[in-house]
Amino acid sequence: MSEARPDFEEFVAARSPRLLRMAWLLTGDPYLAEDLLQTALAKVWPRWEQVSIDRPEAYVRRVLVNSHVSWWRRRWQGELPHDRLPEPPTVADPFEEVVTGQVVAAAVRALPARQRAVVVLRFFEDLSVEDTAEALGCTTGTVKSQTHRALQALRGKLPARELLLDGGRRDGA
């Protein structure tokens, strides 16, 4: 007569301390050992009816070892506690961006037509001096002088942080 298969809950209650000790010896960390044992038991539970009646602990030990090897091969590190939390990312105020865009657009609209055209083509359309001159039908010198005058006018109307049109350049070219 063969011995009866223990219920899964009974098996876990009876064998967990021994299996946990084995997991601790494999991992060297009590918390990782708990995670490893829980992972192994979660893998065994759905297949409990197919586990050998004679040696269920051997089957669970095998799953435990295979799970640990799988973690090791993947170099699973899990969660690592830290002394302090990382700084939360700074998020720009979306409304400030809209307001800044409106202020810049109003200042650009206030420029004379030729300067406005140069600013739009050079900084909003990202054209080179040569391409801007070709588009406007003028010389590169005219584009440079109009750019210089336009940026001076904008610097007078906008706070420094909002005037990013020249990408930090101060020569106006």
Short mmCIF file of C-alpha atoms in Angstrom, two decimals:
data_model
loop_
_atom_site.label_atom_id
_atom_site.label_comp_id
_atom_site.label_asym_id
_atom_site.label_seq_id
_atom_site.Cartn_x
_atom_site.Cartn_y
_atom_site.Cartn_z
CA MET A 1 0.00 0.00 0.00
CA SER A 2 1.47 3.39 -1.02
CA GLU A 3 1.46 6.32 1.34
CA ALA A 4 -1.08 9.08 0.75
CA ARG A 5 0.02 12.32 -0.89
CA PRO A 6 0.04 15.17 1.62
CA ASP A 7 -2.18 18.12 0.84
CA PHE A 8 -0.17 21.07 -0.53
CA GLU A 9 -0.93 23.26 2.49
CA GLU A 10 0.11 20.46 4.85
CA PHE A 11 3.31 19.92 2.91
CA VAL A 12 4.17 23.63 2.99
CA ALA A 13 3.44 23.86 6.71
CA ALA A 14 5.54 20.80 7.50
CA ARG A 15 8.49 21.34 5.15
CA SER A 16 8.84 25.13 4.81
CA PRO A 17 11.43 25.57 7.59
CA ARG A 18 13.69 22.95 6.04
CA LEU A 19 13.20 24.29 2.50
CA LEU A 20 13.75 27.85 3.71
CA ARG A 21 17.04 26.82 5.29
CA MET A 22 18.09 25.27 1.98
CA ALA A 23 17.10 28.44 0.12
CA TRP A 24 19.05 30.52 2.62
CA LEU A 25 22.12 28.35 2.06
CA LEU A 26 21.75 28.81 -1.70
CA THR A 27 21.28 32.58 -1.63
CA GLY A 28 23.14 33.65 1.49
CA ASP A 29 20.42 36.20 2.19
CA PRO A 30 17.34 35.57 4.34
CA TYR A 31 15.09 37.85 2.28
CA LEU A 32 16.21 36.40 -1.04
CA ALA A 33 15.74 32.95 0.46
CA GLU A 34 12.11 33.78 1.25
CA ASP A 35 11.61 35.06 -2.30
CA LEU A 36 13.26 31.97 -3.75
CA LEU A 37 11.15 29.59 -1.69
CA GLN A 38 7.98 31.47 -2.54
CA THR A 39 8.89 31.37 -6.25
CA ALA A 40 9.56 27.62 -6.10
CA LEU A 41 6.32 26.90 -4.24
CA ALA A 42 4.38 29.05 -6.71
CA LYS A 43 5.82 26.94 -9.54
CA VAL A 44 4.99 23.65 -7.79
CA TRP A 45 1.45 24.49 -6.65
CA PRO A 46 -0.28 24.22 -10.08
CA ARG A 47 1.48 20.87 -10.73
CA TRP A 48 0.98 19.44 -7.24
CA GLU A 49 -1.21 16.58 -8.48
CA GLN A 50 1.59 15.39 -10.82
CA VAL A 51 4.31 15.47 -8.16
CA SER A 52 5.62 12.05 -7.20
CA ILE A 53 3.79 10.60 -4.21
CA ASP A 54 6.96 9.04 -2.86
CA ARG A 55 9.21 12.09 -2.87
CA PRO A 56 7.41 15.45 -3.06
CA GLU A 57 10.17 17.20 -1.12
CA ALA A 58 12.78 16.06 -3.63
CA TYR A 59 10.70 17.58 -6.42
CA VAL A 60 10.35 20.89 -4.58
CA ARG A 61 14.09 20.93 -3.79
CA ARG A 62 14.80 20.41 -7.49
CA VAL A 63 12.51 23.33 -8.43
CA LEU A 64 14.19 25.43 -5.73
CA VAL A 65 17.67 24.73 -7.09
CA ASN A 66 16.59 25.27 -10.70
CA SER A 67 14.96 28.58 -9.80
CA HIS A 68 18.10 29.71 -8.03
CA VAL A 69 20.26 28.73 -11.01
CA SER A 70 17.88 30.63 -13.28
CA TRP A 71 18.23 33.72 -11.09
CA TRP A 72 21.98 33.35 -11.05
CA ARG A 73 22.21 32.95 -14.83
CA ARG A 74 20.11 36.05 -15.35
CA ARG A 75 22.19 37.80 -12.70
CA TRP A 76 18.98 38.70 -10.94
CA GLN A 77 19.71 41.29 -8.33
CA GLY A 78 16.21 42.07 -7.18
CA GLU A 79 15.53 45.16 -5.21
CA LEU A 80 18.37 46.85 -3.41
CA PRO A 81 17.49 49.04 -0.45
CA HIS A 82 19.10 52.47 -0.24
CA ASP A 83 19.71 54.83 2.64
CA ARG A 84 17.93 57.69 0.91
CA LEU A 85 15.45 58.03 -1.88
CA PRO A 86 16.46 59.56 -5.21
CA GLU A 87 15.42 63.12 -5.87
CA PRO A 88 12.11 63.34 -7.69
CA PRO A 89 12.48 64.55 -11.27
CA THR A 90 11.82 68.21 -11.78
CA VAL A 91 8.89 68.72 -14.07
CA ALA A 92 8.57 71.96 -15.95
CA ASP A 93 5.35 73.83 -15.46
CA PRO A 94 3.42 73.32 -18.72
CA PHE A 95 1.56 76.60 -18.27
CA GLU A 96 4.81 78.53 -17.96
CA GLU A 97 5.86 77.15 -21.34
CA VAL A 98 2.59 78.31 -22.91
CA VAL A 99 2.87 81.77 -21.38
CA THR A 100 6.48 82.09 -22.49
CA GLY A 101 5.50 81.07 -26.02
CA GLN A 102 2.77 83.70 -26.07
CA VAL A 103 5.11 86.41 -24.79
CA VAL A 104 7.76 85.53 -27.37
CA ALA A 105 5.19 85.38 -30.19
CA ALA A 106 3.82 88.80 -29.24
CA ALA A 107 7.33 90.29 -29.15
CA VAL A 108 8.17 88.80 -32.55
CA ARG A 109 4.88 90.12 -34.04
CA ALA A 110 5.84 93.60 -32.81
CA LEU A 111 9.03 93.59 -34.93
CA PRO A 112 9.12 95.32 -38.32
CA ALA A 113 8.18 93.01 -41.22
CA ARG A 114 11.74 92.44 -42.51
CA GLN A 115 13.18 91.69 -39.04
CA ARG A 116 10.23 89.43 -38.23
CA ALA A 117 10.80 87.49 -41.47
CA VAL A 118 14.51 87.05 -40.66
CA VAL A 119 13.79 85.87 -37.09
CA VAL A 120 11.11 83.45 -38.23
CA LEU A 121 13.25 81.96 -41.00
CA ARG A 122 16.48 81.82 -38.99
CA PHE A 123 15.27 80.67 -35.59
CA PHE A 124 11.85 79.14 -35.99
CA GLU A 125 12.47 77.49 -39.38
CA ASP A 126 16.16 76.88 -38.57
CA LEU A 127 17.47 78.12 -41.93
CA SER A 128 21.08 79.12 -42.43
CA VAL A 129 22.06 82.72 -43.19
CA GLU A 130 22.51 81.79 -46.86
CA ASP A 131 19.14 80.00 -47.11
CA THR A 132 17.40 82.92 -45.39
CA ALA A 133 19.01 85.40 -47.80
CA GLU A 134 17.88 83.30 -50.75
CA ALA A 135 14.34 83.03 -49.38
CA LEU A 136 14.10 86.79 -48.84
CA GLY A 137 15.93 87.72 -52.05
CA CYS A 138 18.62 89.76 -50.30
CA THR A 139 22.32 89.46 -49.38
CA THR A 140 23.72 87.55 -46.42
CA GLY A 141 24.92 90.87 -44.97
CA THR A 142 21.34 92.13 -44.90
CA VAL A 143 20.20 88.97 -43.14
CA LYS A 144 22.96 89.38 -40.51
CA SER A 145 22.21 93.06 -39.88
CA GLN A 146 18.45 92.49 -39.69
CA THR A 147 19.04 89.56 -37.32
CA HIS A 148 21.25 91.71 -35.10
CA ARG A 149 18.66 94.52 -34.95
CA ALA A 150 15.78 92.10 -34.32
CA LEU A 151 17.59 90.35 -31.48
CA GLN A 152 18.50 93.67 -29.88
CA ALA A 153 14.85 94.71 -30.00
CA LEU A 154 13.72 91.38 -28.54
CA ARG A 155 16.34 91.56 -25.76
CA GLY A 156 14.88 94.91 -24.77
CA LYS A 157 11.35 93.49 -24.58
CA LEU A 158 11.89 90.01 -23.10
CA PRO A 159 13.46 88.81 -19.87
CA ALA A 160 16.74 86.99 -20.47
CA ARG A 161 15.35 83.51 -19.65
CA GLU A 162 12.64 83.84 -22.32
CA LEU A 163 14.99 84.93 -25.09
CA LEU A 164 16.31 81.64 -26.29
CA LEU A 165 15.92 82.42 -29.96
CA ASP A 166 19.62 82.83 -30.65
CA GLY A 167 20.61 79.59 -28.89
CA GLY A 168 22.90 81.46 -26.54
CA ARG A 169 24.75 83.28 -29.34
CA ARG A 170 25.36 86.95 -28.72
CA ASP A 171 26.76 87.89 -32.13
CA GLY A 172 23.36 87.86 -33.88
CA ALA A 173 24.75 85.90 -36.84
#
